[in-house]
Coordinates of C-alpha atoms in Angstrom, one line a residue:
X42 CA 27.5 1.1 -0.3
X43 CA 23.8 2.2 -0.4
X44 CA 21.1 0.6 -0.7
X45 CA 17.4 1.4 -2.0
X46 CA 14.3 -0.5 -2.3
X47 CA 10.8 1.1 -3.4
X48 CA 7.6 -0.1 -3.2
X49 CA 4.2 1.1 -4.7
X50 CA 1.0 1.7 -3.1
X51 CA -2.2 0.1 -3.8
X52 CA -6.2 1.2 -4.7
X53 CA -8.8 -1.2 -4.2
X54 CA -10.4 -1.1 -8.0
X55 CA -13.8 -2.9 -7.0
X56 CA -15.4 -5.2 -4.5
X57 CA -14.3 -3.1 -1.6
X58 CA -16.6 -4.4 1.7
X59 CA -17.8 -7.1 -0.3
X60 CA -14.7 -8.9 -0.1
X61 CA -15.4 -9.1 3.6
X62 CA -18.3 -11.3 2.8
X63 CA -16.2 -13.7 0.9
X64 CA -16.7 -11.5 -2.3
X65 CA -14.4 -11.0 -5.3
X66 CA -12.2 -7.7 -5.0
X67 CA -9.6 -6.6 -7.3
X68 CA -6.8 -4.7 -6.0
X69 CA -3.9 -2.6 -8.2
X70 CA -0.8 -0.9 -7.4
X71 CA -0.5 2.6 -8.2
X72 CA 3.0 4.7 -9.3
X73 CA 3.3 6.6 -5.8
X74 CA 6.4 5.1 -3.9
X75 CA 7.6 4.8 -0.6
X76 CA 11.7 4.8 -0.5
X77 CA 14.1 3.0 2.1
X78 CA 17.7 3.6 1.6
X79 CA 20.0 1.6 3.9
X80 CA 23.7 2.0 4.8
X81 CA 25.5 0.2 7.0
X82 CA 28.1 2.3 9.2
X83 CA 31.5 1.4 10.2
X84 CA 32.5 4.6 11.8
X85 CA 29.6 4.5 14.5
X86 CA 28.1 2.0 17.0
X87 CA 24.1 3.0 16.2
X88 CA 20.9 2.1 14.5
X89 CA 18.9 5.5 13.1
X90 CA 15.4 5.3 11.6
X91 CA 14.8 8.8 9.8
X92 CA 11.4 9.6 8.8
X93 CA 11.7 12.3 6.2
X94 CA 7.9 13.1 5.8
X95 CA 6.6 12.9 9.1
X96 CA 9.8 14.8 10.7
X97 CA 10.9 11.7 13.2
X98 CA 14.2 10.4 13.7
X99 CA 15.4 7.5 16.2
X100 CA 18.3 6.3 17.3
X101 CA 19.4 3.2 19.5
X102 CA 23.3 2.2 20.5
X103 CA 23.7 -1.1 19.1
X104 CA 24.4 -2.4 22.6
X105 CA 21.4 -1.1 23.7
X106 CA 19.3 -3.2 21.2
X107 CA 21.3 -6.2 22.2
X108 CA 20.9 -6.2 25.3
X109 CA 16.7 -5.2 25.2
X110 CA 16.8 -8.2 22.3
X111 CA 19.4 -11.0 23.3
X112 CA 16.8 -13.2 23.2
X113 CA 16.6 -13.2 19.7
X114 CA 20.0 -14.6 18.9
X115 CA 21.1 -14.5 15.4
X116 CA 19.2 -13.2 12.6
X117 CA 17.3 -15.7 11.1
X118 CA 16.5 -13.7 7.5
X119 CA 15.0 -17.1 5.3
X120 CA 13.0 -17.8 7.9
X121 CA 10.0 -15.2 8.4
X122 CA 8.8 -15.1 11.8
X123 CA 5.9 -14.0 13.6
X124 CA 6.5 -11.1 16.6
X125 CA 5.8 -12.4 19.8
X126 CA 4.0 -10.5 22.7
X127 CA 7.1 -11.1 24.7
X128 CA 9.5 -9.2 22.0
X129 CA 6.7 -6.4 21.3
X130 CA 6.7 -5.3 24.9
X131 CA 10.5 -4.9 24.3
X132 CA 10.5 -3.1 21.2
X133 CA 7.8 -0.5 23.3
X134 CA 10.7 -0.6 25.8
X135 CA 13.0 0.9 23.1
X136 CA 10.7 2.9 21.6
X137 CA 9.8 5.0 24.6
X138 CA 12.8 5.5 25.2
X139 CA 12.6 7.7 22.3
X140 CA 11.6 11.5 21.9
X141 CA 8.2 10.4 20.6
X142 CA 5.7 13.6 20.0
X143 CA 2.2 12.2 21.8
X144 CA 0.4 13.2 18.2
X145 CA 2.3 11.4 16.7
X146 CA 2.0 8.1 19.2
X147 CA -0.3 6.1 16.6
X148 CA 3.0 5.6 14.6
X149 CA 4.5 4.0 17.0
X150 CA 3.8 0.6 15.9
X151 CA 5.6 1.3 12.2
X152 CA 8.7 1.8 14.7
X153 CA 8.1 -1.9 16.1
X154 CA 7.8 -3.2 12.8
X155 CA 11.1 -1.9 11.5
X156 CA 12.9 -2.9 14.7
X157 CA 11.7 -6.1 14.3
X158 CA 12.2 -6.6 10.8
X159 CA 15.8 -5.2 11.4
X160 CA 17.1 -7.5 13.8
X161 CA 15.0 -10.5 12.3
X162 CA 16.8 -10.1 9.2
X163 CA 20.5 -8.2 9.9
X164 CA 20.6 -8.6 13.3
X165 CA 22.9 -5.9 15.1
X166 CA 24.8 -4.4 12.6
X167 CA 25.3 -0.6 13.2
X168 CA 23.5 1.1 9.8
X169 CA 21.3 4.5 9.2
X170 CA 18.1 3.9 7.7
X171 CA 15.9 6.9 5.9
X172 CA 12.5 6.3 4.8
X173 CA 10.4 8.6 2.6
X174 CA 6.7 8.9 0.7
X175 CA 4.5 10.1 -1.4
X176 CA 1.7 8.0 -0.3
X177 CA -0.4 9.7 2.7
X178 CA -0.8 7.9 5.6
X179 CA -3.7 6.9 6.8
X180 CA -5.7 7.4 3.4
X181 CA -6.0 3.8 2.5
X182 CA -3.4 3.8 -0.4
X183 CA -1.2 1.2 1.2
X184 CA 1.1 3.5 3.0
X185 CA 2.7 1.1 5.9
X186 CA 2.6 -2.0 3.4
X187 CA 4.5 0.0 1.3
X188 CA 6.6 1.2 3.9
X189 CA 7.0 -2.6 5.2
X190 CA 7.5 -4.0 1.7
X191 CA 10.6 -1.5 0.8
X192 CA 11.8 -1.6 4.4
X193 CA 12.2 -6.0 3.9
X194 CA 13.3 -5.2 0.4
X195 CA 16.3 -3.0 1.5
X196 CA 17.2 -5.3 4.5
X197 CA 17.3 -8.7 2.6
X198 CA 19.4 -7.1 -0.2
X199 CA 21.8 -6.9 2.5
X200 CA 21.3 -10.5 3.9
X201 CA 22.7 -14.0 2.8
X202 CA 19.2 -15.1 1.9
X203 CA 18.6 -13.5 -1.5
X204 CA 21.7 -13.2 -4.1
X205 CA 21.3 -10.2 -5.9
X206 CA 23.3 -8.5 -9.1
X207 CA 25.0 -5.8 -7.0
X208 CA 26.6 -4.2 -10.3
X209 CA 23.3 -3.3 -12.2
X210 CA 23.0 0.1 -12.6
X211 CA 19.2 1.5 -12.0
X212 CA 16.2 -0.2 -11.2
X213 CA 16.2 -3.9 -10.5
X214 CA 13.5 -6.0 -9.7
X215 CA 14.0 -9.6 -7.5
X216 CA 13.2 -13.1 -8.6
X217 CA 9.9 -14.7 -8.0
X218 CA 11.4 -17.1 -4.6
X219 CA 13.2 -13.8 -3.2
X220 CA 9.7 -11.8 -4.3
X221 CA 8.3 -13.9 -2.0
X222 CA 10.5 -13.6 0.8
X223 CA 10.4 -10.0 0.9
X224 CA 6.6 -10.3 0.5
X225 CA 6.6 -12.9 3.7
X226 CA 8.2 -10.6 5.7
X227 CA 6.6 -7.4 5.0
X228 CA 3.5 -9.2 6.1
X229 CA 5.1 -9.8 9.8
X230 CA 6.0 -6.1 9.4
X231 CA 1.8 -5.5 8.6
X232 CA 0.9 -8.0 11.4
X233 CA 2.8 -5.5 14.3
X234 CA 1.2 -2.3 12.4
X235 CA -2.6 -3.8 12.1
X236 CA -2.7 -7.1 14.1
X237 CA -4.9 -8.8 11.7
X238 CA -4.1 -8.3 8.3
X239 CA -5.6 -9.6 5.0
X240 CA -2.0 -10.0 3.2
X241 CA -3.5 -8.0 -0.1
X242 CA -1.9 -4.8 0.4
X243 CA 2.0 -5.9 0.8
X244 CA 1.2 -9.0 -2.3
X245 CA 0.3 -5.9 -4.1
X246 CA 3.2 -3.6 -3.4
X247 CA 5.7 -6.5 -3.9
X248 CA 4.7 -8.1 -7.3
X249 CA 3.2 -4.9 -8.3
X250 CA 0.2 -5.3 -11.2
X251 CA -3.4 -6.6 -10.0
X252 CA -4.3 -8.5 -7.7
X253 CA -8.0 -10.5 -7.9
X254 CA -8.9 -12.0 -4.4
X255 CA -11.6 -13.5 -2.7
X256 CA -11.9 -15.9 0.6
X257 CA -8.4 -15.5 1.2
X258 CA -7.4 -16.6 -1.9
X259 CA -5.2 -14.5 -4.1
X260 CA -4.9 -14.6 -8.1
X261 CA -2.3 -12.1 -9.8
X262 CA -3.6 -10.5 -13.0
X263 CA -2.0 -9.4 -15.8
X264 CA -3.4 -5.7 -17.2
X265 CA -3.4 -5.3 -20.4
X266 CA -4.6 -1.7 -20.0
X267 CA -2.2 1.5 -20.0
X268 CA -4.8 2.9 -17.1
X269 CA -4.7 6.3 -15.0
X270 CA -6.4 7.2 -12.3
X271 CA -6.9 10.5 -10.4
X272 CA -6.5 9.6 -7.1
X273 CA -8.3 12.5 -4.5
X274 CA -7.6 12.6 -0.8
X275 CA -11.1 14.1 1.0
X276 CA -8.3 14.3 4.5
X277 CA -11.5 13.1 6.1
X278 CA -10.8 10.3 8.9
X279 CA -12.9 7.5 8.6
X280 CA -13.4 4.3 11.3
X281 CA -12.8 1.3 9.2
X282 CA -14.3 -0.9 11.6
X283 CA -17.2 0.5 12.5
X284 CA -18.1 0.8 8.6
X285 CA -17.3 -2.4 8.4
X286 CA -19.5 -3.8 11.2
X287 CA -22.6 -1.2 9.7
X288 CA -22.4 -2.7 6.7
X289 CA -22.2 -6.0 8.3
X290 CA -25.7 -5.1 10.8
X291 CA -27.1 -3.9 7.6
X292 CA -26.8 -7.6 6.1
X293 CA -28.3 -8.8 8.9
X294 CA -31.1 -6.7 8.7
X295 CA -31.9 -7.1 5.0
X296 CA -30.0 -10.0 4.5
X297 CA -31.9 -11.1 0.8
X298 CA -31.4 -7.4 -0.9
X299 CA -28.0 -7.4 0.5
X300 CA -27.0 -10.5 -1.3
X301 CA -28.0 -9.3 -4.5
X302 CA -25.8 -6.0 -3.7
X303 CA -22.8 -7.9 -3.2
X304 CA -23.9 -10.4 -6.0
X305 CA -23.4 -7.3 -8.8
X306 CA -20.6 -6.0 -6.7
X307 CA -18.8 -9.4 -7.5
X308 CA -19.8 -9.1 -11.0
X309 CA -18.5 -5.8 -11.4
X310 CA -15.2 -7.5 -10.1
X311 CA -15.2 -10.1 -12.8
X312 CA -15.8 -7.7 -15.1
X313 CA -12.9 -5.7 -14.2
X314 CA -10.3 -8.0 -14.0
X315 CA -11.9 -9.5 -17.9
X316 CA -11.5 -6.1 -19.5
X317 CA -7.8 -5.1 -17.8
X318 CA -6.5 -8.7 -19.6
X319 CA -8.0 -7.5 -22.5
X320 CA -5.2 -6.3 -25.4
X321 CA -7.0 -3.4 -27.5
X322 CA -6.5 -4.0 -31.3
X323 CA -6.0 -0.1 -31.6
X324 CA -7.5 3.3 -29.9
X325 CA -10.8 3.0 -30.4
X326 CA -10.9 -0.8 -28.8
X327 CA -9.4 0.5 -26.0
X328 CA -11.5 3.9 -25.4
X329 CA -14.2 1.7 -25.8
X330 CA -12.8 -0.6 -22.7
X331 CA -12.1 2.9 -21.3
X332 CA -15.9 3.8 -21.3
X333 CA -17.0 0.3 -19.8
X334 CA -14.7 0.6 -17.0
X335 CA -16.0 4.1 -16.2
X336 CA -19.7 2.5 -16.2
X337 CA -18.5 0.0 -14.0
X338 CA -17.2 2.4 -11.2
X339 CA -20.4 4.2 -11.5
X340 CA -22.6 1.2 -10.3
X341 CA -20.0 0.3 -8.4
X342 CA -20.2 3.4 -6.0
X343 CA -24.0 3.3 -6.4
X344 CA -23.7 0.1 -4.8
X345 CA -21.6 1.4 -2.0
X346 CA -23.6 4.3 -1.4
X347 CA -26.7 1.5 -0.8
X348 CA -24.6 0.1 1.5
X349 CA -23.7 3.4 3.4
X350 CA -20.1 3.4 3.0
X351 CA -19.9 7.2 1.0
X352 CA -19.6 10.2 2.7
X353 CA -19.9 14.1 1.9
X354 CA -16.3 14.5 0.9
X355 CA -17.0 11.6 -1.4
X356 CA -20.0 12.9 -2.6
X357 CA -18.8 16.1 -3.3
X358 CA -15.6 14.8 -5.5
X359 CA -18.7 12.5 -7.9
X360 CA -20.4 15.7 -8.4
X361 CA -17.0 17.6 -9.4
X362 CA -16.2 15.0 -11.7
X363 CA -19.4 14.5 -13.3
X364 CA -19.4 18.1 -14.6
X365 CA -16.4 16.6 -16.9
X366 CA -18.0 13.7 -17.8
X367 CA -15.5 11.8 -15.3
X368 CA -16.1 8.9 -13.7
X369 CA -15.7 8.2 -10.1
X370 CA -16.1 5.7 -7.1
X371 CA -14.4 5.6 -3.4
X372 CA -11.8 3.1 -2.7
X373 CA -10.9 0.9 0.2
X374 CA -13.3 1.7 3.4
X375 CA -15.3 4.8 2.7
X376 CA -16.7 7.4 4.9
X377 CA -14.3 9.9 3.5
X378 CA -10.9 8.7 2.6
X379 CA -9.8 9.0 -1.7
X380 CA -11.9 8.6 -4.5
X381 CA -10.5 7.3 -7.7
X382 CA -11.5 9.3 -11.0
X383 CA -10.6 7.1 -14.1
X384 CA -8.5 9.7 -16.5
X385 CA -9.5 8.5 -20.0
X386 CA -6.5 8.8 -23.1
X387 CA -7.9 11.5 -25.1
X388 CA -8.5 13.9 -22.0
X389 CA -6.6 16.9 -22.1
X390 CA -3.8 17.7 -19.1
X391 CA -6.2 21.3 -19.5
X392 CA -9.3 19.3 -18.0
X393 CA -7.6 17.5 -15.5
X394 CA -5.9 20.9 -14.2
X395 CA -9.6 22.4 -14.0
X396 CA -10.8 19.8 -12.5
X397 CA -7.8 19.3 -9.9
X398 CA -8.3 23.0 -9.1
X399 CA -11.7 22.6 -8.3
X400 CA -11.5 19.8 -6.4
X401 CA -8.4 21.6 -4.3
X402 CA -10.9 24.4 -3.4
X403 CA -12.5 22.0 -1.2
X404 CA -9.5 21.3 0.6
X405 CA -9.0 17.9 -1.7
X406 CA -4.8 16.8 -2.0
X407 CA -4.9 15.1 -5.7
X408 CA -2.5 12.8 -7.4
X409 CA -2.0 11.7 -10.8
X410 CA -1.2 7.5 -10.8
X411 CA -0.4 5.1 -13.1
X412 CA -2.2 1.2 -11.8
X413 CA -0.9 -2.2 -12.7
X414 CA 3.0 -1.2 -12.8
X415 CA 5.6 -2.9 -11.3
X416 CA 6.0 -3.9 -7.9
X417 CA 8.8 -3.6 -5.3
X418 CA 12.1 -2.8 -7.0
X419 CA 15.9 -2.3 -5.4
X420 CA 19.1 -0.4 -6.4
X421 CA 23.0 0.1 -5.1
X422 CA 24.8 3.0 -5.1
X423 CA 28.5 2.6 -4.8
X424 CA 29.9 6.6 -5.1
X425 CA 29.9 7.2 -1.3

């Protein structure tokens, strides 16, 4: 038997940096999945980890993860637990033991995640495990929650502490206690990957929809709103801590005009999260929602430009979309990154092609994404 979990990605709808100052943000996966399938093997004594997209693939003897991990003992799946420096400096011991390219060394930590999660929740049981994406890494999308999310998704299916309906054919999604099991455990995952995490992205690709947050605090939001976004990848790097600690010295410096900034960046938040609940009556309630939600990223990114989080890519993608009457903002850090274009109902699939071709001859990767759909889902296949 076979088993599959996918999880969705995630875009940052508005409050990005604000929420750092204990700001509303609201947060929304998008219908771009990463895919684990998991098989446990009879006929060999390994663990592999196959990573389709990037072109890695591990292997470890069983014995040879017992013997680096025999402290852990028996799996403890219901019970998620935080990686200790002690184990991490033995999963590096296992991972260099790998044939790990040096460009590739910054994904290092995603293997110490899944070798964690793995033996945390199955323990030593021989199995091949292939991951693949459509979400970019690195882009701010929610690419290694995602990856974390489906990874604990497939690996509990297979444990004693959820009880799932094996038989169902397709798509299956897990109750709310074993949601949040999986969702407790992809955050351990996050904490190896980013040491510090803020829990939103992997609460976001496990119960899927929106997300409203502030101070640590998270609310899950029902939309309303059959939205689509146009989500452009600028492929430019960006630091997120340094923009985060510029915007910081820049509230420091003008500490009265940048309260007022992130006082109408919260409001645009609320605002948000107000209209998505809202039902539309018919099609000319909802292109009028359509229209306000459009205003509302344009102040938005005015804001963040004030604040200096845009970029040239950024800027470039606003201008591209404003010849079609689009509207667009940045989301997560800034300083390159993706831009979201909000894709009204009535446009034609003509317009967006023109406007993805233009945006491509910049060197732009575009996707197409549903927000507010379903989060973290599983399957079995039983014909090999």
């Amino acid at each position: 038997m076979e088993v599959t979990a996918r999880a969705p990605g995630k875009i940052i709808l508005a409050g990005e940096h604000a929420v750092v100052h204990g700001y509303t943000a609201v947060a929304s996966s998008i219908d771009l999945y990463t895919v684990v399938s998991l098989r446990l093997r009879s006929d060999e004594d390994t663990v592999k980890l196959k990573l389709n997209d990037i072109g890695l693939d591990f292997s470890w003897s069983v014995g040879r993860i017992k013997e680096v991990l025999s402290h852990l003992g028996s799996p403890f799946s219901s019970t998620p637990t935080s990686c200790s420096l002690e184990t991490i400096k033995s999963l590096a011991t296992l991972v260099d033991e790998q044939s790990f390219p040096e460009t590739k060394i910054g994904l290092a930590s995603g293997v110490y995640a899944f070798l964690w999660l793995y033996t945390s929740i199955l323990g030593f049981k021989p199995a091949t495990v292939t991951v693949s994406s459509e979400l970019p890494v690195g882009a701010g999308l929610g690419s290694s929650a995602a990856y974390c999310v489906s990874l604990s998704a497939a690996l509990l299916a297979l444990s004693d502490s959820v009880k799932l309906d094996v038989s169902q054919k397709g798509w299956s999604t897990f109750k709310e206690t074993e949601a949040e099991l999986v969702n407790k455990w992809a955050f351990e995952g996050e904490k190896i990957i980013h040491g510090r995490p803020s829990g939103v992205d992997n609460s976001v690709s496990t119960f899927g929809n929106v997300i409203k947050f502030k101070s640590g605090v998270m609310t899950r939001v029902d939309s309303n709103m059959p939205l689509k976004m146009l989500i452009t990848n600028t492929k430019v790097g960006r630091d997120t801590k340094a923009l985060v600690a510029n915007v910081s010295a820049r509230k420091s410096r003008h500490p009265d005009a940048m309260c007022s900034v992130l006082n109408a960046i919260e409001a645009i938040s609320d605002e948000w999260s107000t209209i998505i609940q809202s039902h539309a009556v018919d099609d000319l309630y909802l292109s009028a929602n359509e229209e306000k939600l459009g205003e509302l990223m344009e102040m938005n990114q005015g804001l963040l430009l004030s604040i200096g989080v845009s970029h040239a890519s950024i800027e470039n993608v606003l201008q591209t979309s404003m010849k079609y009457k689009l509207a667009s903002k940045l989301t997560g850090a800034g300083g390159g990154g993706c831009v979201l274009t909000l894709l009204p109902t009535h446009i034609s699939g003509e317009v967006i092609d023109k406007l993805v071709e233009e945006l491509g001859s910049f060197g732009f990767q575009c996707f197409s994404a549903g927000i507010g759909g379903k989060g973290v889902q599983i399957s079995f296949d039983y014909s090999s």
